Coordinates of C-alpha atoms and ligand atoms in Angstrom, one line a residue:
X1 CA 22.9 14.4 4.6
X2 CA 20.1 12.0 4.2
X3 CA 20.6 8.4 5.5
X4 CA 20.5 5.9 2.6
X5 CA 17.9 3.1 3.2
X6 CA 18.8 -0.6 3.3
X7 CA 17.2 -1.0 -0.1
X8 CA 19.6 1.7 -1.5
X9 CA 22.5 -0.1 0.1
X10 CA 21.4 -3.4 -1.5
X11 CA 21.0 -1.6 -4.9
X12 CA 24.5 -0.2 -4.7
X13 CA 25.9 -3.6 -3.8
X14 CA 24.0 -5.3 -6.6
X15 CA 25.3 -2.8 -9.2
X16 CA 28.8 -3.2 -7.9
X17 CA 28.7 -7.0 -8.1
X18 CA 27.2 -6.8 -11.6
X19 CA 29.9 -4.3 -12.7
X20 CA 32.6 -6.6 -11.4
X21 CA 31.1 -9.6 -13.1
X22 CA 30.9 -7.7 -16.3
X23 CA 34.7 -7.1 -16.1
X24 CA 35.1 -10.8 -16.0
X25 CA 32.8 -11.1 -19.0
X26 CA 35.0 -9.0 -21.1
X27 CA 38.1 -11.0 -20.1
X28 CA 36.3 -14.3 -20.8
X29 CA 35.1 -13.0 -24.2
X30 CA 38.6 -11.9 -25.1
X31 CA 40.0 -15.2 -23.9
X32 CA 37.8 -17.1 -26.4
X33 CA 38.3 -14.7 -29.3
X34 CA 41.5 -12.8 -29.5
X35 CA 43.8 -13.6 -26.6
X36 CA 47.1 -15.1 -27.7
X37 CA 47.6 -18.6 -26.5
X38 CA 50.4 -17.8 -24.1
X39 CA 48.2 -15.3 -22.3
X40 CA 46.2 -18.1 -20.7
X41 CA 48.0 -18.2 -17.3
X42 CA 47.8 -14.5 -16.6
X43 CA 44.2 -14.5 -17.7
X44 CA 43.2 -17.3 -15.4
X45 CA 44.8 -15.3 -12.5
X46 CA 42.8 -12.2 -13.5
X47 CA 39.5 -14.2 -13.7
X48 CA 40.3 -16.0 -10.4
X49 CA 40.8 -12.7 -8.7
X50 CA 37.6 -11.3 -10.0
X51 CA 35.6 -14.4 -9.1
X52 CA 37.0 -14.2 -5.6
X53 CA 36.0 -10.5 -5.3
X54 CA 32.5 -11.3 -6.6
X55 CA 32.1 -14.1 -4.1
X56 CA 33.3 -11.9 -1.3
X57 CA 30.9 -9.2 -2.1
X58 CA 28.0 -11.6 -2.7
X59 CA 28.5 -13.2 0.8
X60 CA 29.1 -9.9 2.7
X61 CA 27.2 -10.3 6.0
X62 CA 25.9 -6.7 5.7
X63 CA 23.8 -7.9 2.8
X64 CA 22.1 -10.3 5.1
X65 CA 21.4 -7.5 7.6
X66 CA 20.0 -5.1 4.9
X67 CA 17.9 -7.9 3.5
X68 CA 16.5 -8.6 7.0
X69 CA 15.6 -4.9 7.5
X70 CA 14.0 -4.5 4.1
X71 CA 12.0 -7.7 4.4
X72 CA 10.7 -6.7 7.9
X73 CA 10.0 -3.1 6.8
X74 CA 7.6 -4.0 4.1
X75 CA 6.5 -1.4 1.6
X76 CA 8.0 -3.1 -1.4
X77 CA 4.7 -3.3 -3.2
X78 CA 3.1 -6.3 -5.0
X79 CA 5.2 -9.4 -5.3
X80 CA 5.9 -8.6 -9.0
X81 CA 6.8 -4.9 -8.4
X82 CA 10.4 -4.2 -9.2
X83 CA 11.6 -3.6 -5.7
X84 CA 9.9 -6.7 -4.4
X85 CA 11.4 -8.8 -7.3
X86 CA 14.9 -7.5 -6.6
X87 CA 14.7 -8.2 -2.9
X88 CA 13.3 -11.7 -3.6
X89 CA 16.2 -12.5 -6.0
X90 CA 18.9 -10.9 -3.8
X91 CA 17.7 -13.0 -0.9
X92 CA 17.8 -16.1 -3.1
X93 CA 21.3 -15.4 -4.3
X94 CA 22.6 -14.5 -0.9
X95 CA 21.2 -17.6 0.7
X96 CA 22.6 -19.8 -2.0
X97 CA 26.0 -18.2 -1.8
X98 CA 26.3 -18.3 2.0
X99 CA 25.1 -21.9 2.2
X100 CA 28.2 -23.1 0.4
X101 CA 31.3 -23.3 2.5
X102 CA 34.3 -21.4 1.1
X103 CA 36.3 -24.6 1.0
X104 CA 33.7 -26.3 -1.2
X105 CA 33.5 -23.3 -3.6
X106 CA 37.3 -23.4 -3.9
X107 CA 37.5 -27.2 -4.3
X108 CA 34.8 -27.1 -7.0
X109 CA 36.7 -24.3 -8.8
X110 CA 39.9 -26.3 -8.8
X111 CA 38.3 -29.7 -9.6
X112 CA 36.3 -28.3 -12.6
X113 CA 39.2 -26.3 -13.9
X114 CA 41.3 -29.4 -13.9
X115 CA 38.4 -31.5 -15.0
X116 CA 37.9 -29.5 -18.1
X117 CA 41.6 -29.9 -19.0
X118 CA 41.5 -33.6 -18.4
X119 CA 38.3 -33.8 -20.4
X120 CA 39.9 -32.2 -23.4
X121 CA 42.7 -34.8 -23.3
X122 CA 40.4 -37.7 -22.6
X123 CA 38.1 -36.7 -25.4
X124 CA 41.0 -36.4 -27.9
X125 CA 42.1 -39.9 -26.9
X126 CA 38.5 -41.2 -26.8
X127 CA 39.3 -42.6 -23.4
X128 CA 36.7 -42.4 -20.6
X129 CA 39.2 -44.2 -18.3
X130 CA 41.4 -41.1 -18.4
X131 CA 38.5 -38.9 -17.4
X132 CA 36.9 -41.1 -14.8
X133 CA 39.1 -40.2 -11.7
X134 CA 38.5 -36.4 -12.3
X135 CA 34.9 -37.1 -12.9
X136 CA 34.4 -39.0 -9.7
X137 CA 35.9 -36.1 -7.8
X138 CA 33.6 -33.6 -9.5
X139 CA 30.5 -35.8 -8.9
X140 CA 31.4 -36.2 -5.2
X141 CA 31.7 -32.4 -4.8
X142 CA 28.4 -31.8 -6.7
X143 CA 26.7 -34.2 -4.4
X144 CA 28.1 -32.2 -1.5
X145 CA 26.9 -29.0 -3.1
X146 CA 23.4 -30.5 -3.5
X147 CA 23.4 -31.4 0.2
X148 CA 24.4 -27.9 1.2
X149 CA 21.8 -26.2 -1.0
X150 CA 19.0 -28.7 -0.8
X151 CA 17.7 -31.8 0.9
X152 CA 20.6 -34.1 0.4
X153 CA 23.3 -35.3 -2.0
X154 CA 20.8 -36.7 -4.5
X155 CA 18.8 -33.4 -4.6
X156 CA 18.8 -32.8 -8.3
X157 CA 16.5 -29.8 -8.0
X158 CA 19.0 -27.9 -5.8
X159 CA 21.4 -27.9 -8.8
X160 CA 18.8 -27.4 -11.5
X161 CA 17.7 -24.3 -9.7
X162 CA 21.0 -22.6 -10.5
X163 CA 19.9 -22.5 -14.1
X164 CA 16.1 -22.7 -14.0
X165 CA 14.8 -21.3 -10.8
X166 CA 11.6 -23.0 -9.7
X167 CA 12.0 -26.0 -12.0
X168 CA 11.8 -29.5 -10.5
X169 CA 12.7 -32.9 -11.8
X170 CA 9.2 -34.1 -10.8
X171 CA 7.8 -31.6 -13.3
X172 CA 10.4 -32.3 -16.0
X173 CA 10.1 -36.1 -16.0
X174 CA 6.5 -36.2 -17.3
X175 CA 7.2 -33.4 -19.7
X176 CA 10.1 -35.3 -21.2
X177 CA 8.1 -38.5 -21.2
X178 CA 5.4 -36.8 -23.3
X179 CA 8.0 -35.5 -25.6
X180 CA 9.6 -38.9 -26.0
X181 CA 6.3 -40.6 -26.8
X182 CA 5.6 -37.9 -29.4
X183 CA 9.0 -37.7 -31.0
X184 CA 9.9 -41.4 -31.4
X185 CA 7.0 -42.2 -33.8
X186 CA 7.7 -39.0 -35.7
X187 CA 11.4 -39.9 -36.1
X188 CA 10.4 -43.4 -37.3
X189 CA 7.9 -42.0 -39.8
X190 CA 10.6 -39.6 -41.2
X191 CA 13.1 -42.5 -41.4
X192 CA 10.6 -44.4 -43.5
X193 CA 9.6 -41.4 -45.7
X194 CA 10.2 -41.8 -49.4
X195 CA 11.5 -38.2 -49.8
X196 CA 15.0 -37.3 -48.7
X197 CA 16.8 -33.9 -48.7
X198 CA 20.0 -33.5 -50.6
X199 CA 22.3 -32.0 -48.0
X200 CA 25.1 -31.9 -50.5
X201 CA 24.0 -28.4 -51.5
X202 CA 25.0 -27.2 -48.1
X203 CA 28.5 -28.7 -48.3
X204 CA 29.6 -26.8 -51.4
X205 CA 32.1 -23.9 -51.2
X206 CA 30.7 -21.0 -49.2
X207 CA 33.5 -18.3 -49.0
X208 CA 33.7 -17.5 -45.3
X209 CA 33.9 -13.7 -45.7
X210 CA 30.6 -13.8 -47.6
X211 CA 29.2 -16.1 -44.9
X212 CA 30.0 -13.3 -42.4
X213 CA 28.5 -10.6 -44.5
X214 CA 25.3 -12.6 -45.1
X215 CA 25.0 -13.7 -41.4
X216 CA 25.5 -10.1 -40.2
X217 CA 22.9 -8.8 -42.7
X218 CA 20.3 -11.3 -41.4
X219 CA 21.2 -10.6 -37.7
X220 CA 20.6 -6.9 -38.5
X221 CA 17.3 -7.6 -40.2
X222 CA 16.2 -9.5 -37.1
X223 CA 17.0 -6.4 -35.1
X224 CA 20.4 -7.1 -33.5
X225 CA 21.9 -3.6 -33.0
X226 CA 25.5 -3.6 -34.1
X227 CA 26.0 -0.2 -32.5
X228 CA 25.4 -2.1 -29.2
X229 CA 27.0 -5.4 -30.1
X230 CA 29.6 -7.3 -32.2
X231 CA 30.0 -10.6 -34.0
X232 CA 33.3 -12.4 -33.7
X233 CA 34.9 -15.8 -34.3
X234 CA 35.4 -18.5 -31.7
X235 CA 35.8 -22.3 -31.5
X236 CA 32.6 -22.7 -29.5
X237 CA 29.9 -20.1 -30.3
X238 CA 28.3 -18.2 -27.4
X239 CA 26.7 -14.9 -26.5
X240 CA 27.8 -12.7 -23.6
X241 CA 26.6 -9.4 -22.2
X242 CA 29.4 -7.1 -21.4
X243 CA 27.1 -4.2 -20.5
X244 CA 23.7 -2.8 -21.3
X245 CA 25.0 -1.4 -24.6
X246 CA 27.6 -4.1 -25.4
X247 CA 26.5 -7.6 -26.3
X248 CA 29.0 -10.0 -27.9
X249 CA 28.0 -12.9 -30.1
X250 CA 30.3 -15.3 -31.8
X251 CA 30.3 -18.0 -34.4
X252 CA 32.8 -20.2 -36.4
X253 CA 33.1 -20.5 -40.2
X254 CA 33.7 -23.5 -42.3
X255 CA 34.2 -23.1 -46.0
X256 CA 32.3 -26.2 -46.9
X257 CA 29.4 -26.0 -44.5
X258 CA 26.8 -23.3 -44.8
X259 CA 24.7 -24.4 -41.8
X260 CA 27.2 -24.4 -39.1
X261 CA 28.0 -20.6 -39.1
X262 CA 24.7 -19.3 -40.4
X263 CA 22.3 -21.1 -38.0
X264 CA 24.9 -20.5 -35.2
X265 CA 24.7 -16.8 -35.9
X266 CA 20.8 -16.9 -35.9
X267 CA 20.9 -18.8 -32.6
X268 CA 23.3 -16.4 -30.9
X269 CA 21.4 -13.4 -32.3
X270 CA 18.3 -14.7 -30.6
X271 CA 20.3 -14.7 -27.3
X272 CA 21.6 -11.3 -28.1
X273 CA 18.2 -9.8 -28.9
X274 CA 17.1 -10.9 -25.4
X275 CA 20.1 -9.2 -23.8
X276 CA 19.6 -6.1 -25.9
X277 CA 15.9 -6.0 -25.0
X278 CA 16.3 -6.1 -21.2
X279 CA 15.1 -2.9 -19.4
X280 CA 18.1 -0.6 -19.1
X281 CA 16.6 1.3 -16.2
X282 CA 17.0 -1.8 -14.1
X283 CA 20.5 -2.6 -15.1
X284 CA 22.7 -4.1 -12.5
X285 CA 19.6 -5.6 -10.7
X286 CA 17.6 -8.8 -11.1
X287 CA 14.8 -6.9 -12.8
X288 CA 17.3 -6.1 -15.6
X289 CA 18.6 -9.7 -16.0
X290 CA 17.5 -12.7 -18.0
X291 CA 15.1 -14.9 -16.0
X292 CA 16.6 -18.4 -16.7
X293 CA 18.6 -20.4 -19.2
X294 CA 15.4 -22.1 -20.4
X295 CA 13.9 -18.7 -21.4
X296 CA 17.2 -17.6 -22.8
X297 CA 17.3 -20.7 -25.0
X298 CA 13.7 -20.2 -26.1
X299 CA 14.8 -16.9 -27.6
X300 CA 17.7 -18.4 -29.5
X301 CA 15.6 -21.4 -30.7
X302 CA 12.7 -19.2 -31.8
X303 CA 14.9 -17.1 -34.1
X304 CA 17.1 -20.0 -35.3
X305 CA 14.3 -22.6 -35.9
X306 CA 10.8 -21.1 -35.9
X307 CA 11.9 -18.2 -38.0
X308 CA 15.3 -19.2 -39.6
X309 CA 14.3 -22.7 -40.8
X310 CA 10.9 -21.7 -42.0
X311 CA 9.5 -21.3 -45.5
X312 CA 8.4 -17.6 -45.1
X313 CA 11.9 -16.7 -44.0
X314 CA 13.6 -18.4 -47.0
X315 CA 11.1 -16.9 -49.4
X316 CA 12.8 -13.6 -49.0
X317 CA 16.3 -14.8 -47.8
X318 CA 16.9 -17.4 -50.5
X319 CA 17.0 -15.0 -53.5
X320 CA 19.5 -12.9 -51.5
X321 CA 21.5 -16.0 -50.6
X322 CA 21.6 -16.9 -54.3
X323 CA 23.1 -13.5 -55.1
X324 CA 25.8 -13.8 -52.4
X325 CA 26.6 -17.5 -53.0
X326 CA 26.1 -17.5 -56.8
X327 CA 28.5 -20.5 -57.5
X328 CA 27.1 -22.7 -54.7
X329 CA 23.4 -22.1 -55.3
X330 CA 23.0 -21.3 -59.0
X331 CA 21.3 -24.7 -59.7
X332 CA 19.4 -25.0 -56.3
X333 CA 15.7 -24.4 -55.8
X334 CA 14.2 -22.8 -52.8
X335 CA 12.3 -26.0 -52.0
X336 CA 15.5 -28.1 -52.2
X337 CA 17.4 -25.6 -50.0
X338 CA 14.6 -25.4 -47.4
X339 CA 14.4 -29.2 -47.3
X340 CA 18.2 -29.5 -46.9
X341 CA 18.4 -27.1 -43.9
X342 CA 15.6 -29.1 -42.3
X343 CA 17.2 -32.6 -42.6
X344 CA 16.2 -35.0 -39.8
X345 CA 18.6 -37.8 -39.0
X346 CA 19.3 -39.5 -35.7
X347 CA 23.0 -39.0 -34.8
X348 CA 25.3 -39.6 -32.0
X349 CA 26.3 -36.0 -31.4
X350 CA 24.0 -33.7 -29.6
X351 CA 25.3 -30.4 -31.0
X352 CA 24.8 -31.7 -34.5
X353 CA 21.3 -32.9 -33.9
X354 CA 18.3 -31.6 -35.8
X355 CA 15.1 -30.1 -34.3
X356 CA 13.3 -33.4 -34.0
X357 CA 15.9 -35.7 -32.5
X358 CA 17.6 -33.1 -30.3
X359 CA 15.3 -33.6 -27.3
X360 CA 16.2 -37.3 -27.1
X361 CA 19.8 -36.4 -26.5
X362 CA 18.7 -34.2 -23.6
X363 CA 16.4 -36.8 -22.1
X364 CA 19.3 -39.3 -22.1
X365 CA 21.5 -36.8 -20.2
X366 CA 18.7 -35.9 -17.8
X367 CA 18.1 -39.5 -16.9
X368 CA 21.9 -40.3 -16.6
X369 CA 22.8 -37.3 -14.5
X370 CA 19.9 -37.9 -12.1
X371 CA 21.0 -41.5 -11.7
X372 CA 24.6 -40.4 -11.1
X373 CA 23.7 -37.9 -8.5
X374 CA 21.4 -40.3 -6.7
X375 CA 24.2 -42.9 -6.5
X376 CA 22.2 -45.3 -8.6
X377 CA 24.7 -45.2 -11.4
X378 CA 28.4 -45.6 -10.6
X379 CA 30.8 -43.4 -12.7
X380 CA 32.6 -46.5 -13.8
X381 CA 29.4 -47.7 -15.5
X382 CA 28.6 -44.5 -17.4
X383 CA 29.9 -45.5 -20.8
X384 CA 27.8 -48.7 -20.8
X385 CA 24.7 -46.9 -19.5
X386 CA 25.2 -44.2 -22.2
X387 CA 25.5 -46.7 -25.0
X388 CA 22.4 -48.5 -23.7
X389 CA 20.3 -45.4 -23.8
X390 CA 21.5 -44.3 -27.2
X391 CA 20.5 -47.7 -28.5
X392 CA 17.1 -47.6 -26.9
X393 CA 16.2 -44.0 -27.9
X394 CA 18.1 -43.3 -31.1
X395 CA 18.9 -46.9 -32.3
X396 CA 22.6 -45.9 -32.5
X397 CA 25.7 -47.1 -30.6
X398 CA 28.8 -44.9 -30.1
X399 CA 31.9 -46.3 -31.7
X400 CA 34.0 -44.8 -28.9
X401 CA 33.8 -42.6 -25.8
X402 CA 34.5 -39.4 -27.7
X403 CA 31.3 -39.8 -29.6
X404 CA 29.7 -41.2 -26.5
X405 CA 29.8 -39.9 -22.9
X406 CA 32.8 -37.6 -23.5
X407 CA 31.2 -35.4 -26.2
X408 CA 29.9 -32.6 -23.9
X409 CA 32.0 -30.3 -21.7
X410 CA 29.2 -29.8 -19.2
X411 CA 29.8 -32.4 -16.6
X412 CA 33.6 -31.8 -16.6
X413 CA 32.7 -28.2 -15.8
X414 CA 30.4 -29.2 -12.9
X415 CA 27.3 -28.3 -14.8
X416 CA 24.7 -30.8 -13.5
X417 CA 21.1 -29.9 -14.1
X418 CA 22.0 -27.7 -17.1
X419 CA 21.0 -29.9 -20.0
X420 CA 17.2 -29.8 -19.4
X421 CA 17.2 -26.0 -20.0
X422 CA 17.9 -26.7 -23.7
X423 CA 14.7 -28.7 -24.1
X424 CA 12.7 -26.3 -22.0
X425 CA 14.0 -23.7 -24.5
X426 CA 12.5 -25.6 -27.4
X427 CA 9.2 -26.1 -25.5
X428 CA 8.9 -22.5 -24.5
X429 CA 9.9 -21.2 -28.0
X430 CA 7.2 -23.2 -29.7
X431 CA 4.5 -22.0 -27.3
X432 CA 5.6 -18.4 -27.6
X433 CA 5.8 -18.5 -31.4
X434 CA 2.2 -20.0 -31.5
X435 CA 0.9 -17.2 -29.4
X436 CA 2.8 -14.6 -31.4
X437 CA 1.2 -15.9 -34.6
X438 CA -2.2 -15.5 -33.0
X439 CA -1.5 -12.0 -31.8
X440 CA 0.2 -10.9 -35.1
X441 CA -2.2 -12.3 -37.7
X442 CA 0.0 -11.6 -40.7
X443 CA 3.2 -12.7 -39.1
X444 CA 4.1 -15.1 -41.9
X445 CA 3.6 -12.3 -44.5
X446 CA 5.8 -9.9 -42.3
X447 CA 8.5 -12.5 -42.3
X448 CA 8.2 -13.1 -46.0
X449 CA 8.8 -9.3 -46.5
X450 CA 11.9 -9.5 -44.3
X451 CA 10.1 -7.4 -41.6
X452 CA 10.8 -8.9 -38.2
X453 CA 9.9 -5.8 -36.2
X454 CA 6.5 -7.1 -35.3
X455 CA 7.9 -10.3 -33.8
X456 CA 10.7 -8.6 -32.0
X457 CA 8.3 -6.0 -30.6
X458 CA 6.1 -8.8 -29.3
X459 CA 9.0 -10.6 -27.6
X460 CA 10.3 -7.3 -26.2
X461 CA 6.8 -6.6 -24.7
X462 CA 6.0 -10.2 -23.5
X463 CA 9.5 -11.5 -22.4
X464 CA 12.5 -9.2 -22.6
X465 CA 11.4 -6.2 -20.6
X466 CA 10.3 -8.3 -17.6
X467 CA 13.7 -9.5 -16.6
X468 CA 13.4 -11.7 -13.5
X469 CA 9.9 -10.4 -12.6
X470 CA 8.4 -13.9 -12.7
X471 CA 9.7 -17.4 -12.8
X472 CA 10.0 -18.9 -16.3
X473 CA 6.7 -20.9 -16.1
X474 CA 4.8 -17.9 -14.9
X475 CA 6.4 -15.7 -17.6
X476 CA 5.3 -18.1 -20.3
X477 CA 1.9 -18.2 -18.8
X478 CA 1.6 -14.4 -18.7
X479 CA 2.8 -14.2 -22.3
X480 CA 0.7 -17.0 -23.8
X481 CA -2.3 -17.5 -21.4
X482 CA -1.5 -21.1 -20.9
X483 CA 0.8 -23.2 -18.7
X484 CA 4.0 -24.4 -20.4
X485 CA 3.2 -27.6 -22.3
X486 CA 5.2 -29.7 -24.8
X487 CA 2.1 -29.9 -27.1
X488 CA 2.8 -26.8 -29.2
X489 CA 6.3 -28.0 -29.8
X490 CA 5.2 -31.5 -30.9
X491 CA 2.4 -30.0 -33.0
X492 CA 4.8 -27.6 -34.8
X493 CA 7.3 -30.4 -35.5
X494 CA 4.6 -32.8 -36.7
X495 CA 3.1 -30.2 -39.1
X496 CA 6.4 -28.8 -40.4
X497 CA 8.2 -32.1 -41.0
X498 CA 5.0 -33.9 -42.1
X499 CA 4.9 -31.3 -45.0
X500 CA 8.6 -31.5 -45.8
X501 CA 8.8 -35.2 -45.8
X502 CA 5.3 -35.8 -47.3
X503 CA 4.1 -37.9 -44.3
Ligands
LIG601 ZN1 21.8 -21.3 -26.9

């Protein structure tokens, strides 16, 4: 019998951990779609057991031994060869997992589970005071986590790296500042523009079953494979990969709102296309996994906005929409509809924000969570700091905490350093779409014909199949020939909204 190599051992362990995690993914998906309410307690016990098993396997000391042997042995090929990539990522994951004491992992799990429950109640009561004690506890634990993983309790990068490996606050801060300086004048110009869209046309009756049929049709046209995926209903839309041939996306329907479900479906379809485009031969290893949340979000934003809110797309989709939603759209023109789905209006709520104002919501959160982590902002002062920033950046003041600092679930779930990946997604998406347009010269005509195979093929080739081969910035560089920059995003917004609003 031949002796299996340390690399084989690591490969087997990686596949087993991935398999266990995918069991948890089915249970989470079910919890958010079909599970009866009373099933919650047993479900949390199931998920807790699986999380414990995953953590146990991920911190198994034998992994450290095998990694040491493989790293010393060499022969892994170039740094971006599959074996070398897998070893690099396994090392990263192992070091992160073993740097955190078990007590801290367990305390964080409890504090964030409780924190989310308290957050739901506090948000319903619009009372930050009810959330503050739980939040103080979570923040203290996250500072401890940052100290274990990085250079100290204020080490934002240590947490950011969970979602966007290689990213640093020092790189993000100037990128966000450039965005802010470009977006604020554009928002002001749009506010002063004489033309305004009539968004009333999106608030007519759109029978939800027809919304589903229409949404699934467009998702199929984009290339989402319904033999290897499903679309279901949930309160908070998401996409999750259950296996290499099983990707679940979700949305929510509202009779009197066309945009919510439809653009939600396009967004999650973008995530789903990425998952369905990963290299199956590498499944269960880092080479077969998405590189970062920023890149994941670039895929969803690209399909939702660069394609789904564009004129070429609606040139072919609008006549179809008119047939499906005859009553709602019989007296609406393509121009009026396109303008309506592209309304720009500063608002207090991030998830309702348009393409132009969205990044300001993220910049506010980035600045606040860094200050919280650094101890420069006390949790007690968060609502006031929040209001001050919204006034400064969006000229709006929340009427209460629910539409202020309690609106997002992230911090209650311990997700610090997560928000920037949304804006990175927009920035990457714009740069990728620019490059795709250069490489596929008749891309607008393809989209006008309802043919998305060229664009999907380009993304498969440049992004999806590479898994974690490179860090996100290197991946974008390899795909576009340029370092990631906010300029393509700003240029696209200025061009598109300048045309729509007649600036
Ligand atoms: Zn997303």
